[in-house]
Amino acid sequence: MLSDKELVQVSKLMSLALRHQPEVMGLSLDKEGWVEVQSLLSGLHSKGFLVDKEQLELLVATNSKKRFAFNEDHTRIRASQGHSLEVDLQLEPKQPPALLFHGTAEKNRASILMQGLQKQSRQQVHLSSDRETARTVGSRHGRPIVLEVAAAAMQEKGYVFYRSANGVWLTDHVPAEYIVFPQ
């Protein structure tokens, strides 16, 4: 059985391979981001992590961020969102709540005031449905601030929102006029 430390390492390696650089484990994602579970396990073995299918199932089920998802028969796996690679997650547009939240570092305030929220190297901007999740995300980048996003108002103006398998809200861009900054 993998230790907690090894589980974290495996999760980070899977995030890298399934979201950004599949070649680090000799993988090839299909256009929807899927890879065969057996290929992923072989890739993990090649990196020294002797993970079996049962351990992988447990890792996916207990991952606090629900970063990964299996297909219906659990023969394929993919990252739920956060790709820098071009993949089609086949998400349907969804009606967002009135407010969504984005956690970032205080040091990003000035550029966000000017440009809004940009997707950067990701396919889309990531938004949370609660402040605490946003604060946790923001704290990874420095002193956190939580921005409120007027999602319903954006949708009324034609902006499209999606919700990933792990509950993260996605959109292509959030203009500054739809963002409320903390005082």
N, CA, C and O atoms as a DFTB+ gen file, in Angstrom:
732 C
 N C O
     1  1       0.836      -1.180       0.000
     2  2       0.000       0.000       0.000
     3  2       0.883       1.247       0.000
     4  3       1.928       1.275       0.651
     5  1       0.464       2.263      -0.724
     6  2       1.227       3.500      -0.807
     7  2       1.076       4.319       0.473
     8  3       0.007       4.351       1.082
     9  1       2.156       4.976       0.867
    10  2       2.107       5.881       2.007
    11  2       1.383       7.161       1.580
    12  3       1.176       7.399       0.390
    13  1       1.001       7.978       2.562
    14  2       0.342       9.253       2.250
    15  2       1.244      10.123       1.376
    16  3       0.776      10.779       0.445
    17  1       2.536      10.122       1.684
    18  2       3.498      10.913       0.902
    19  2       3.541      10.414      -0.544
    20  3       3.550      11.214      -1.480
    21  1       3.566       9.105      -0.722
    22  2       3.583       8.538      -2.079
    23  2       2.284       8.838      -2.824
    24  3       2.308       9.091      -4.029
    25  1       1.148       8.813      -2.118
    26  2      -0.131       9.148      -2.759
    27  2      -0.108      10.570      -3.304
    28  3      -0.595      10.824      -4.406
    29  1       0.453      11.492      -2.539
    30  2       0.573      12.878      -2.990
    31  2       1.472      12.950      -4.227
    32  3       1.147      13.640      -5.194
    33  1       2.598      12.238      -4.195
    34  2       3.519      12.237      -5.337
    35  2       2.848      11.655      -6.586
    36  3       3.003      12.191      -7.683
    37  1       2.112      10.570      -6.415
    38  2       1.415       9.946      -7.550
    39  2       0.363      10.905      -8.102
    40  3       0.238      11.053      -9.318
    41  1      -0.389      11.552      -7.225
    42  2      -1.419      12.498      -7.653
    43  2      -0.804      13.655      -8.442
    44  3      -1.345      14.064      -9.469
    45  1       0.315      14.176      -7.969
    46  2       0.990      15.271      -8.686
    47  2       1.500      14.806     -10.044
    48  3       1.384      15.531     -11.032
    49  1       2.062      13.606     -10.100
    50  2       2.552      13.073     -11.364
    51  2       1.393      12.840     -12.337
    52  3       1.508      13.130     -13.528
    53  1       0.289      12.322     -11.827
    54  2      -0.889      12.125     -12.675
    55  2      -1.424      13.457     -13.187
    56  3      -1.822      13.557     -14.348
    57  1      -1.439      14.485     -12.333
    58  2      -1.886      15.811     -12.768
    59  2      -1.006      16.334     -13.895
    60  3      -1.503      16.862     -14.890
    61  1       0.286      16.185     -13.734
    62  2       1.210      16.620     -14.774
    63  2       0.937      15.886     -16.086
    64  3       0.837      16.509     -17.143
    65  1       0.816      14.565     -16.014
    66  2       0.653      13.764     -17.229
    67  2      -0.731      13.920     -17.857
    68  3      -0.847      13.973     -19.081
    69  1      -1.770      13.993     -17.047
    70  2      -3.129      14.014     -17.590
    71  2      -3.629      15.423     -17.907
    72  3      -4.677      15.581     -18.533
    73  1      -2.882      16.454     -17.475
    74  2      -3.307      17.826     -17.741
    75  2      -2.352      18.596     -18.652
    76  3      -2.771      19.487     -19.392
    77  1      -1.063      18.245     -18.592
    78  2      -0.082      19.103     -19.245
    79  2       0.931      18.372     -20.141
    80  3       1.152      18.775     -21.283
    81  1       1.539      17.308     -19.629
    82  2       2.642      16.659     -20.340
    83  2       2.513      15.136     -20.305
    84  3       3.230      14.476     -19.554
    85  1       1.616      14.576     -21.101
    86  2       1.449      13.117     -21.072
    87  2       2.729      12.359     -21.429
    88  3       2.918      11.214     -21.018
    89  1       3.587      12.999     -22.182
    90  2       4.819      12.336     -22.623
    91  2       5.755      11.987     -21.473
    92  3       6.617      11.122     -21.634
    93  1       5.609      12.646     -20.297
    94  2       6.482      12.317     -19.166
    95  2       6.292      10.876     -18.705
    96  3       7.165      10.313     -18.044
    97  1       5.152      10.279     -19.052
    98  2       4.918       8.871     -18.713
    99  2       4.641       8.047     -19.971
   100  3       4.096       6.946     -19.894
   101  1       5.020       8.588     -21.122
   102  2       4.829       7.845     -22.362
   103  2       3.375       7.648     -22.740
   104  3       3.023       6.659     -23.382
   105  1       2.517       8.601     -22.338
   106  2       1.090       8.498     -22.609
   107  2       0.680       9.335     -23.805
   108  3       1.379      10.266     -24.206
   109  1      -0.446       8.992     -24.355
   110  2      -1.053       9.771     -25.426
   111  2      -2.532       9.903     -25.100
   112  3      -3.258       8.909     -25.066
   113  1      -2.983      11.145     -24.859
   114  2      -4.378      11.395     -24.537
   115  2      -5.194      11.471     -25.820
   116  3      -4.705      11.941     -26.847
   117  1      -6.452      11.002     -25.756
   118  2      -7.311      11.187     -26.927
   119  2      -7.858      12.612     -26.903
   120  3      -7.538      13.379     -25.995
   121  1      -8.674      12.973     -27.883
   122  2      -9.125      14.362     -28.017
   123  2      -9.977      14.830     -26.839
   124  3     -10.145      16.033     -26.636
   125  1     -10.512      13.896     -26.068
   126  2     -11.311      14.237     -24.898
   127  2     -10.520      14.103     -23.596
   128  3     -11.085      14.217     -22.508
   129  1      -9.214      13.862     -23.708
   130  2      -8.341      13.805     -22.543
   131  2      -8.238      12.438     -21.883
   132  3      -7.584      12.308     -20.849
   133  1      -8.864      11.422     -22.450
   134  2      -8.842      10.085     -21.857
   135  2      -7.565       9.327     -22.199
   136  3      -6.962       9.529     -23.253
   137  1      -7.171       8.449     -21.280
   138  2      -6.070       7.516     -21.508
   139  2      -6.491       6.184     -20.886
   140  3      -7.232       6.158     -19.903
   141  1      -6.024       5.100     -21.454
   142  2      -6.336       3.781     -20.902
   143  2      -5.720       3.649     -19.509
   144  3      -4.574       4.041     -19.287
   145  1      -6.491       3.097     -18.581
   146  2      -6.014       2.908     -17.205
   147  2      -4.742       2.071     -17.196
   148  3      -3.806       2.389     -16.464
   149  1      -4.690       1.013     -17.991
   150  2      -3.498       0.154     -18.017
   151  2      -2.271       0.930     -18.493
   152  3      -1.164       0.693     -18.009
   153  1      -2.456       1.855     -19.438
   154  2      -1.336       2.684     -19.898
   155  2      -0.849       3.605     -18.788
   156  3       0.354       3.793     -18.609
   157  1      -1.796       4.181     -18.040
   158  2      -1.423       5.041     -16.922
   159  2      -0.671       4.247     -15.860
   160  3       0.351       4.703     -15.347
   161  1      -1.176       3.063     -15.531
   162  2      -0.487       2.231     -14.529
   163  2       0.916       1.871     -14.987
   164  3       1.848       1.883     -14.183
   165  1       1.083       1.551     -16.263
   166  2       2.418       1.255     -16.804
   167  2       3.324       2.478     -16.705
   168  3       4.500       2.365     -16.359
   169  1       2.768       3.642     -17.010
   170  2       3.537       4.880     -16.896
   171  2       3.966       5.154     -15.467
   172  3       5.103       5.559     -15.223
   173  1       3.058       4.934     -14.518
   174  2       3.409       5.113     -13.107
   175  2       4.488       4.121     -12.689
   176  3       5.409       4.478     -11.954
   177  1       4.381       2.879     -13.154
   178  2       5.407       1.865     -12.844
   179  2       6.767       2.305     -13.378
   180  3       7.790       2.122     -12.718
   181  1       6.769       2.891     -14.587
   182  2       8.038       3.325     -15.187
   183  2       8.700       4.433     -14.372
   184  3       9.906       4.657     -14.482
   185  1       7.907       5.122     -13.557
   186  2       8.437       6.190     -12.702
   187  2       8.684       5.710     -11.271
   188  3       8.978       6.511     -10.384
   189  1       8.564       4.396     -11.055
   190  2       8.875       3.823      -9.751
   191  2       7.710       3.728      -8.786
   192  3       7.909       3.407      -7.615
   193  1       6.505       3.997      -9.247
   194  2       5.323       3.905      -8.389
   195  2       4.545       2.653      -8.769
   196  3       3.872       2.623      -9.799
   197  1       4.635       1.631      -7.946
   198  2       4.010       0.348      -8.233
   199  2       2.554       0.366      -7.765
   200  3       2.182      -0.281      -6.787
   201  1       1.758       1.124      -8.492
   202  2       0.345       1.314      -8.186
   203  2      -0.449       0.254      -8.945
   204  3      -0.207       0.020     -10.129
   205  1      -1.403      -0.388      -8.255
   206  2      -2.286      -1.319      -8.962
   207  2      -3.647      -0.640      -9.170
   208  3      -3.876       0.475      -8.702
   209  1      -4.535      -1.328      -9.876
   210  2      -5.827      -0.722     -10.218
   211  2      -6.633      -0.392      -8.966
   212  3      -7.297       0.644      -8.918
   213  1      -6.586      -1.248      -7.963
   214  2      -7.323      -1.005      -6.718
   215  2      -6.819       0.263      -6.021
   216  3      -7.615       1.058      -5.521
   217  1      -5.502       0.447      -5.990
   218  2      -4.928       1.651      -5.377
   219  2      -5.296       2.896      -6.185
   220  3      -5.570       3.952      -5.615
   221  1      -5.301       2.768      -7.515
   222  2      -5.684       3.896      -8.363
   223  2      -7.144       4.267      -8.105
   224  3      -7.467       5.450      -7.997
   225  1      -8.012       3.295      -8.007
   226  2      -9.428       3.545      -7.706
   227  2      -9.558       4.293      -6.381
   228  3     -10.336       5.241      -6.275
   229  1      -8.806       3.872      -5.381
   230  2      -8.841       4.520      -4.072
   231  2      -8.321       5.954      -4.158
   232  3      -8.911       6.865      -3.577
   233  1      -7.225       6.154      -4.876
   234  2      -6.655       7.487      -5.046
   235  2      -7.673       8.425      -5.693
   236  3      -7.854       9.552      -5.232
   237  1      -8.332       7.973      -6.749
   238  2      -9.313       8.809      -7.443
   239  2     -10.498       9.100      -6.519
   240  3     -10.969      10.235      -6.458
   241  1     -10.976       8.093      -5.806
   242  2     -12.146       8.255      -4.940
   243  2     -11.882       9.164      -3.748
   244  3     -12.789       9.857      -3.286
   245  1     -10.647       9.169      -3.244
   246  2     -10.350       9.925      -2.030
   247  2      -9.610      11.240      -2.291
   248  3      -9.319      11.973      -1.346
   249  1      -9.304      11.546      -3.532
   250  2      -8.619      12.795      -3.851
   251  2      -9.508      13.964      -3.442
   252  3     -10.623      14.102      -3.945
   253  1      -9.027      14.794      -2.545
   254  2      -9.854      15.871      -1.983
   255  2     -10.330      16.853      -3.046
   256  3     -11.383      17.471      -2.890
   257  1      -9.578      17.002      -4.109
   258  2      -9.958      17.949      -5.161
   259  2     -10.700      17.279      -6.315
   260  3     -11.105      17.938      -7.273
   261  1     -10.870      15.967      -6.212
   262  2     -11.590      15.212      -7.262
   263  2     -11.045      15.570      -8.649
   264  3     -11.803      15.841      -9.580
   265  1      -9.723      15.563      -8.763
   266  2      -9.062      15.981      -9.994
   267  2      -9.214      14.997     -11.151
   268  3      -9.046      15.372     -12.311
   269  1      -9.527      13.753     -10.843
   270  2      -9.542      12.720     -11.878
   271  2     -10.900      12.039     -11.934
   272  3     -11.637      11.989     -10.950
   273  1     -11.212      11.510     -13.133
   274  2     -12.482      10.805     -13.314
   275  2     -12.260       9.600     -14.220
   276  3     -11.466       9.639     -15.160
   277  1     -12.978       8.544     -13.914
   278  2     -12.995       7.350     -14.760
   279  2     -14.175       7.436     -15.730
   280  3     -15.157       8.132     -15.475
   281  1     -14.055       6.715     -16.846
   282  2     -15.226       6.545     -17.699
   283  2     -16.158       5.550     -17.012
   284  3     -15.850       5.057     -15.927
   285  1     -17.294       5.255     -17.640
   286  2     -18.319       4.429     -16.987
   287  2     -17.826       3.052     -16.566
   288  3     -18.173       2.576     -15.485
   289  1     -17.018       2.402     -17.408
   290  2     -16.565       1.050     -17.050
   291  2     -15.162       1.023     -16.416
   292  3     -14.560      -0.039     -16.258
   293  1     -14.664       2.201     -16.063
   294  2     -13.379       2.359     -15.358
   295  2     -12.190       1.780     -16.132
   296  3     -11.220       1.323     -15.526
   297  1     -12.261       1.799     -17.451
   298  2     -11.126       1.359     -18.266
   299  2     -10.289       2.536     -18.748
   300  3      -9.162       2.353     -19.208
   301  1     -10.845       3.762     -18.642
   302  2     -10.119       4.967     -19.042
   303  2     -10.232       6.004     -17.927
   304  3     -11.163       5.985     -17.122
   305  1      -9.255       6.908     -17.908
   306  2      -9.178       7.942     -16.870
   307  2      -8.730       9.238     -17.514
   308  3      -8.024       9.235     -18.523
   309  1      -9.154      10.363     -16.912
   310  2      -8.698      11.675     -17.367
   311  2      -8.744      12.653     -16.211
   312  3      -9.338      12.381     -15.168
   313  1      -8.109      13.795     -16.413
   314  2      -8.214      14.894     -15.459
   315  2      -9.571      15.562     -15.675
   316  3     -10.039      15.672     -16.809
   317  1     -10.197      16.004     -14.595
   318  2     -11.530      16.601     -14.680
   319  2     -11.515      18.001     -15.286
   320  3     -12.487      18.403     -15.926
   321  1     -10.431      18.748     -15.095
   322  2     -10.256      20.087     -15.664
   323  2      -8.842      20.526     -15.403
   324  3      -8.069      19.794     -14.785
   325  1      -8.484      21.721     -15.866
   326  2      -7.169      22.277     -15.595
   327  2      -6.127      21.996     -16.653
   328  3      -4.933      22.183     -16.416
   329  1      -6.561      21.549     -17.815
   330  2      -5.624      21.199     -18.889
   331  2      -4.982      22.427     -19.515
   332  3      -5.638      23.450     -19.715
   333  1      -3.701      22.316     -19.821
   334  2      -3.055      23.298     -20.684
   335  2      -3.025      22.749     -22.106
   336  3      -2.790      23.493     -23.058
   337  1      -3.262      21.459     -22.246
   338  2      -3.377      20.831     -23.562
   339  2      -4.779      21.058     -24.099
   340  3      -5.724      21.230     -23.329
   341  1      -4.912      21.058     -25.398
   342  2      -6.218      21.220     -26.026
   343  2      -6.978      19.901     -25.940
   344  3      -6.651      18.942     -26.639
   345  1      -7.986      19.858     -25.083
   346  2      -8.858      18.684     -24.978
   347  2     -10.298      19.165     -24.928
   348  3     -10.576      20.287     -24.505
   349  1     -11.204      18.309     -25.362
   350  2     -12.635      18.611     -25.338
   351  2     -13.281      17.739     -24.266
   352  3     -13.500      16.546     -24.478
   353  1     -13.582      18.329     -23.131
   354  2     -14.177      17.587     -22.027
   355  2     -15.667      17.324     -22.249
   356  3     -16.324      16.683     -21.428
   357  1     -16.186      17.823     -23.359
   358  2     -17.594      17.658     -23.726
   359  2     -18.531      18.114     -22.612
   360  3     -19.507      17.438     -22.285
   361  1     -18.219      19.253     -22.046
   362  2     -19.065      19.825     -21.010
   363  2     -20.175      20.634     -21.664
   364  3     -19.958      21.301     -22.676
   365  1     -21.349      20.571     -21.085
   366  2     -22.492      21.336     -21.572
   367  2     -22.563      22.665     -20.824
   368  3     -22.254      22.717     -19.634
   369  1     -22.966      23.742     -21.505
   370  2     -23.142      25.014     -20.797
   371  2     -24.134      24.855     -19.642
   372  3     -25.127      24.137     -19.752
   373  1     -23.844      25.540     -18.536
   374  2     -24.671      25.465     -17.327
   375  2     -25.016      26.869     -16.841
   376  3     -24.275      27.824     -17.073
   377  1     -26.136      26.969     -16.173
   378  2     -26.547      28.215     -15.514
   379  2     -25.731      28.355     -14.226
   380  3     -25.884      27.533     -13.322
   381  1     -24.875      29.363     -14.119
   382  2     -24.091      29.513     -12.890
   383  2     -24.931      30.159     -11.791
   384  3     -25.969      30.758     -12.073
   385  1     -24.488      30.041     -10.547
   386  2     -25.139      30.809      -9.482
   387  2     -24.862      32.297      -9.691
   388  3     -24.027      32.669     -10.515
   389  1     -25.551      33.125      -8.957
   390  2     -25.372      34.578      -9.102
   391  2     -23.917      34.989      -8.896
   392  3     -23.385      35.814      -9.638
   393  1     -23.280      34.407      -7.883
   394  2     -21.883      34.728      -7.580
   395  2     -21.023      33.478      -7.604
   396  3     -21.420      32.416      -7.124
   397  1     -19.847      33.627      -8.170
   398  2     -18.804      32.616      -8.061
   399  2     -17.582      33.312      -7.483
   400  3     -17.563      34.537      -7.363
   401  1     -16.566      32.543      -7.125
   402  2     -15.404      33.099      -6.448
   403  2     -14.115      32.643      -7.111
   404  3     -14.036      31.550      -7.670
   405  1     -13.106      33.506      -7.036
   406  2     -11.797      33.179      -7.593
   407  2     -10.742      33.554      -6.562
   408  3     -10.679      34.695      -6.105
   409  1      -9.924      32.585      -6.206
   410  2      -8.830      32.840      -5.272
   411  2      -7.550      33.106      -6.028
   412  3      -7.207      32.399      -6.975
   413  1      -6.853      34.132      -5.598
   414  2      -5.581      34.482      -6.218
   415  2      -4.703      35.142      -5.159
   416  3      -5.110      35.292      -4.007
   417  1      -3.520      35.527      -5.553
   418  2      -2.612      36.213      -4.630
   419  2      -2.821      37.724      -4.740
   420  3      -3.124      38.248      -5.812
   421  1      -2.655      38.398      -3.628
   422  2      -2.777      39.856      -3.568
   423  2      -1.916      40.535      -4.643
   424  3      -2.304      41.561      -5.201
   425  1      -0.757      39.956      -4.921
   426  2       0.171      40.560      -5.897
   427  2      -0.423      40.621      -7.306
   428  3       0.096      41.345      -8.156
   429  1      -1.501      39.874      -7.570
   430  2      -2.121      39.863      -8.906
   431  2      -3.235      40.897      -9.061
   432  3      -3.800      41.045     -10.144
   433  1      -3.550      41.607      -7.987
   434  2      -4.681      42.543      -7.984
   435  2      -4.603      43.561      -9.132
   436  3      -5.577      43.735      -9.865
   437  1      -3.483      44.218      -9.290
   438  2      -3.363      45.288     -10.295
   439  2      -3.605      44.773     -11.708
   440  3      -4.331      45.402     -12.479
   441  1      -3.008      43.643     -12.056
   442  2      -3.196      43.132     -13.423
   443  2      -4.635      42.662     -13.648
   444  3      -5.164      42.799     -14.751
   445  1      -5.270      42.107     -12.609
   446  2      -6.660      41.668     -12.754
   447  2      -7.577      42.881     -12.893
   448  3      -8.544      42.835     -13.653
   449  1      -7.288      43.965     -12.171
   450  2      -8.070      45.200     -12.322
   451  2      -8.025      45.705     -13.756
   452  3      -9.007      46.253     -14.258
   453  1      -6.889      45.522     -14.412
   454  2      -6.714      46.005     -15.788
   455  2      -7.273      45.029     -16.821
   456  3      -7.957      45.439     -17.759
   457  1      -6.984      43.748     -16.652
   458  2      -7.277      42.760     -17.701
   459  2      -8.396      41.787     -17.358
   460  3      -8.816      41.015     -18.220
   461  1      -8.886      41.805     -16.133
   462  2      -9.836      40.791     -15.703
   463  2      -9.100      39.485     -15.435
   464  3      -7.874      39.460     -15.321
   465  1      -9.859      38.409     -15.338
   466  2      -9.254      37.084     -15.127
   467  2      -9.015      36.431     -16.468
   468  3      -9.945      36.226     -17.249
   469  1      -7.769      36.106     -16.728
   470  2      -7.354      35.468     -17.978
   471  2      -7.125      33.978     -17.728
   472  3      -6.811      33.575     -16.608
   473  1      -7.281      33.179     -18.750
   474  2      -7.080      31.737     -18.577
   475  2      -5.607      31.357     -18.484
   476  3      -5.282      30.227     -18.119
   477  1      -4.729      32.273     -18.805
   478  2      -3.280      32.027     -18.760
   479  2      -2.931      30.804     -19.609
   480  3      -3.288      30.751     -20.786
   481  1      -2.237      29.820     -19.024
   482  2      -1.841      28.642     -19.800
   483  2      -2.918      27.561     -19.803
   484  3      -2.766      26.544     -20.480
   485  1      -3.982      27.763     -19.071
   486  2      -5.070      26.786     -19.004
   487  2      -6.060      27.018     -20.140
   488  3      -6.013      28.039     -20.826
   489  1      -6.948      26.061     -20.324
   490  2      -7.973      26.221     -21.352
   491  2      -9.052      27.209     -20.936
   492  3      -9.672      27.841     -21.790
   493  1      -9.285      27.351     -19.625
   494  2     -10.334      28.239     -19.141
   495  2      -9.980      28.778     -17.761
   496  3      -9.094      28.264     -17.078
   497  1     -10.703      29.835     -17.369
   498  2     -10.588      30.398     -16.026
   499  2     -11.346      29.477     -15.074
   500  3     -12.435      29.001     -15.397
   501  1     -10.769      29.231     -13.910
   502  2     -11.376      28.365     -12.894
   503  2     -12.025      29.205     -11.804
   504  3     -11.413      30.129     -11.269
   505  1     -13.266      28.876     -11.483
   506  2     -14.011      29.584     -10.449
   507  2     -14.586      28.578      -9.465
   508  3     -14.871      27.436      -9.827
   509  1     -14.755      29.005      -8.226
   510  2     -15.286      28.149      -7.167
   511  2     -16.680      28.610      -6.776
   512  3     -17.032      29.778      -6.942
   513  1     -17.460      27.689      -6.261
   514  2     -18.802      28.046      -5.818
   515  2     -18.816      28.502      -4.363
   516  3     -19.859      28.921      -3.861
   517  1     -17.668      28.427      -3.674
   518  2     -17.619      28.890      -2.286
   519  2     -16.307      29.625      -2.004
   520  3     -15.278      29.377      -2.632
   521  1     -16.386      30.527      -1.048
   522  2     -15.233      31.369      -0.692
   523  2     -14.057      30.565      -0.142
   524  3     -12.904      30.854      -0.462
   525  1     -14.341      29.563       0.680
   526  2     -13.254      28.835       1.336
   527  2     -12.388      28.093       0.328
   528  3     -11.162      28.093       0.438
   529  1     -13.022      27.462      -0.653
   530  2     -12.243      26.792      -1.702
   531  2     -11.389      27.808      -2.442
   532  3     -10.212      27.565      -2.706
   533  1     -11.986      28.954      -2.776
   534  2     -11.239      30.003      -3.479
   535  2     -10.058      30.491      -2.635
   536  3      -8.969      30.723      -3.161
   537  1     -10.275      30.645      -1.338
   538  2      -9.186      31.092      -0.451
   539  2      -8.045      30.065      -0.434
   540  3      -6.870      30.430      -0.461
   541  1      -8.401      28.798      -0.388
   542  2      -7.394      27.734      -0.394
   543  2      -6.584      27.786      -1.683
   544  3      -5.358      27.676      -1.654
   545  1      -7.263      27.952      -2.811
   546  2      -6.570      28.058      -4.106
   547  2      -5.655      29.271      -4.109
   548  3      -4.498      29.176      -4.519
   549  1      -6.163      30.410      -3.655
   550  2      -5.369      31.634      -3.648
   551  2      -4.147      31.555      -2.765
   552  3      -3.124      32.171      -3.063
   553  1      -4.238      30.801      -1.677
   554  2      -3.115      30.712      -0.741
   555  2      -1.927      29.949      -1.318
   556  3      -0.822      30.029      -0.781
   557  1      -2.139      29.218      -2.394
   558  2      -1.021      28.513      -3.033
   559  2      -0.107      29.468      -3.789
   560  3       0.993      29.087      -4.190
   561  1      -0.554      30.704      -3.986
   562  2       0.184      31.648      -4.825
   563  2       0.719      32.860      -4.064
   564  3       1.305      33.759      -4.668
   565  1       0.524      32.893      -2.758
   566  2       0.963      34.033      -1.963
   567  2      -0.133      34.434      -0.997
   568  3      -1.012      33.632      -0.680
   569  1      -0.086      35.676      -0.526
   570  2      -1.132      36.169       0.389
   571  2      -2.457      36.185      -0.377
   572  3      -2.594      36.917      -1.357
   573  1      -3.436      35.378       0.064
   574  2      -4.637      35.203      -0.752
   575  2      -5.647      36.342      -0.649
   576  3      -5.801      36.977       0.394
   577  1      -6.323      36.575      -1.763
   578  2      -7.526      37.398      -1.784
   579  2      -8.584      36.587      -2.522
   580  3      -8.272      35.788      -3.405
   581  1      -9.836      36.808      -2.145
   582  2     -10.940      36.120      -2.798
   583  2     -11.761      37.163      -3.547
   584  3     -12.260      38.125      -2.963
   585  1     -11.887      36.951      -4.845
   586  2     -12.648      37.848      -5.703
   587  2     -14.047      37.280      -5.910
   588  3     -14.222      36.072      -6.068
   589  1     -15.039      38.165      -5.905
   590  2     -16.402      37.766      -6.242
   591  2     -16.615      38.022      -7.728
   592  3     -16.244      39.075      -8.246
   593  1     -17.210      37.059      -8.400
   594  2     -17.481      37.179      -9.834
   595  2     -18.996      37.173     -10.036
   596  3     -19.677      36.242      -9.608
   597  1     -19.516      38.200     -10.680
   598  2     -20.947      38.314     -10.961
   599  2     -21.284      37.413     -12.148
   600  3     -21.469      37.882     -13.271
   601  1     -21.359      36.117     -11.874
   602  2     -21.510      35.117     -12.935
   603  2     -22.857      35.216     -13.646
   604  3     -22.912      35.113     -14.872
   605  1     -23.932      35.413     -12.906
   606  2     -25.256      35.500     -13.543
   607  2     -25.318      36.712     -14.475
   608  3     -25.875      36.632     -15.570
   609  1     -24.749      37.824     -14.039
   610  2     -24.718      39.022     -14.886
   611  2     -23.886      38.776     -16.144
   612  3     -24.238      39.243     -17.227
   613  1     -22.785      38.043     -15.996
   614  2     -21.966      37.710     -17.165
   615  2     -22.757      36.855     -18.145
   616  3     -22.740      37.098     -19.351
   617  1     -23.449      35.853     -17.614
   618  2     -24.205      34.970     -18.496
   619  2     -25.294      35.744     -19.241
   620  3     -25.558      35.474     -20.413
   621  1     -25.916      36.693     -18.568
   622  2     -26.932      37.525     -19.226
   623  2     -26.353      38.278     -20.419
   624  3     -27.069      38.584     -21.372
   625  1     -25.069      38.573     -20.366
   626  2     -24.393      39.287     -21.462
   627  2     -23.774      38.340     -22.490
   628  3     -23.058      38.776     -23.391
   629  1     -24.053      37.038     -22.350
   630  2     -23.606      36.092     -23.363
   631  2     -22.392      35.259     -23.016
   632  3     -21.973      34.427     -23.821
   633  1     -21.816      35.455     -21.846
   634  2     -20.677      34.628     -21.445
   635  2     -21.175      33.229     -21.086
   636  3     -22.243      33.071     -20.494
   637  1     -20.397      32.230     -21.448
   638  2     -20.800      30.837     -21.257
   639  2     -20.023      30.235     -20.086
   640  3     -18.824      30.466     -19.932
   641  1     -20.732      29.463     -19.269
   642  2     -20.139      28.787     -18.116
   643  2     -20.345      27.278     -18.246
   644  3     -21.339      26.803     -18.795
   645  1     -19.371      26.555     -17.722
   646  2     -19.417      25.093     -17.690
   647  2     -19.088      24.668     -16.266
   648  3     -18.455      25.414     -15.519
   649  1     -19.515      23.486     -15.901
   650  2     -19.154      22.936     -14.596
   651  2     -18.489      21.588     -14.831
   652  3     -19.081      20.690     -15.431
   653  1     -17.252      21.451     -14.353
   654  2     -16.486      20.225     -14.555
   655  2     -17.005      19.111     -13.646
   656  3     -17.818      19.343     -12.751
   657  1     -16.520      17.912     -13.897
   658  2     -16.941      16.744     -13.124
   659  2     -16.657      16.900     -11.633
   660  3     -17.343      16.296     -10.809
   661  1     -15.652      17.703     -11.277
   662  2     -15.325      17.886      -9.862
   663  2     -15.889      19.185      -9.288
   664  3     -15.481      19.616      -8.209
   665  1     -16.824      19.806     -10.002
   666  2     -17.530      20.963      -9.466
   667  2     -16.885      22.315      -9.696
   668  3     -17.398      23.325      -9.215
   669  1     -15.775      22.364     -10.417
   670  2     -15.130      23.635     -10.719
   671  2     -15.893      24.299     -11.870
   672  3     -16.200      23.662     -12.877
   673  1     -16.190      25.585     -11.699
   674  2     -16.853      26.351     -12.754
   675  2     -15.793      26.893     -13.705
   676  3     -14.728      27.337     -13.274
   677  1     -16.091      26.853     -14.994
   678  2     -15.140      27.239     -16.033
   679  2     -15.778      28.249     -16.983
   680  3     -16.957      28.141     -17.319
   681  1     -14.990      29.223     -17.407
   682  2     -15.400      30.170     -18.430
   683  2     -14.137      30.663     -19.124
   684  3     -13.035      30.496     -18.602
   685  1     -14.291      31.265     -20.290
   686  2     -13.110      31.647     -21.070
   687  2     -12.395      32.896     -20.554
   688  3     -11.177      33.011     -20.697
   689  1     -13.127      33.822     -19.964
   690  2     -12.536      35.092     -19.524
   691  2     -13.533      35.761     -18.582
   692  3     -14.744      35.627     -18.760
   693  1     -13.028      36.476     -17.586
   694  2     -13.888      37.269     -16.709
   695  2     -13.412      38.723     -16.800
   696  3     -12.379      39.075     -16.230
   697  1     -14.157      39.559     -17.509
   698  2     -13.784      40.976     -17.583
   699  2     -13.806      41.630     -16.197
   700  3     -14.588      41.243     -15.328
   701  1     -12.947      42.611     -16.009
   702  2     -12.802      43.267     -14.709
   703  2     -14.107      43.857     -14.189
   704  3     -14.315      43.908     -12.977
   705  1     -14.987      44.300     -15.077
   706  2     -16.228      44.946     -14.602
   707  2     -17.175      43.975     -13.902
   708  3     -18.139      44.406     -13.269
   709  1     -16.918      42.672     -14.005
   710  2     -17.748      41.665     -13.330
   711  2     -17.099      41.144     -12.045
   712  3     -17.581      40.181     -11.449
   713  1     -16.015      41.777     -11.627
   714  2     -15.267      41.323     -10.460
   715  2     -15.399      42.339      -9.325
   716  3     -15.228      43.542      -9.524
   717  1     -15.707      41.829      -8.138
   718  2     -15.715      42.668      -6.930
   719  2     -14.477      42.293      -6.128
   720  3     -14.288      41.138      -5.745
   721  1     -13.641      43.293      -5.885
   722  2     -12.397      43.076      -5.145
   723  2     -12.633      43.343      -3.661
   724  3     -13.394      44.243      -3.306
   725  1     -11.980      42.562      -2.791
   726  2     -12.106      42.840      -1.355
   727  2     -11.440      44.173      -1.016
   728  3     -10.464      44.582      -1.646
   729  1     -11.986      44.824      -0.024
   730  2     -11.443      46.146       0.394
   731  2     -10.195      45.980       1.218
   732  3      -9.606      46.969       1.653
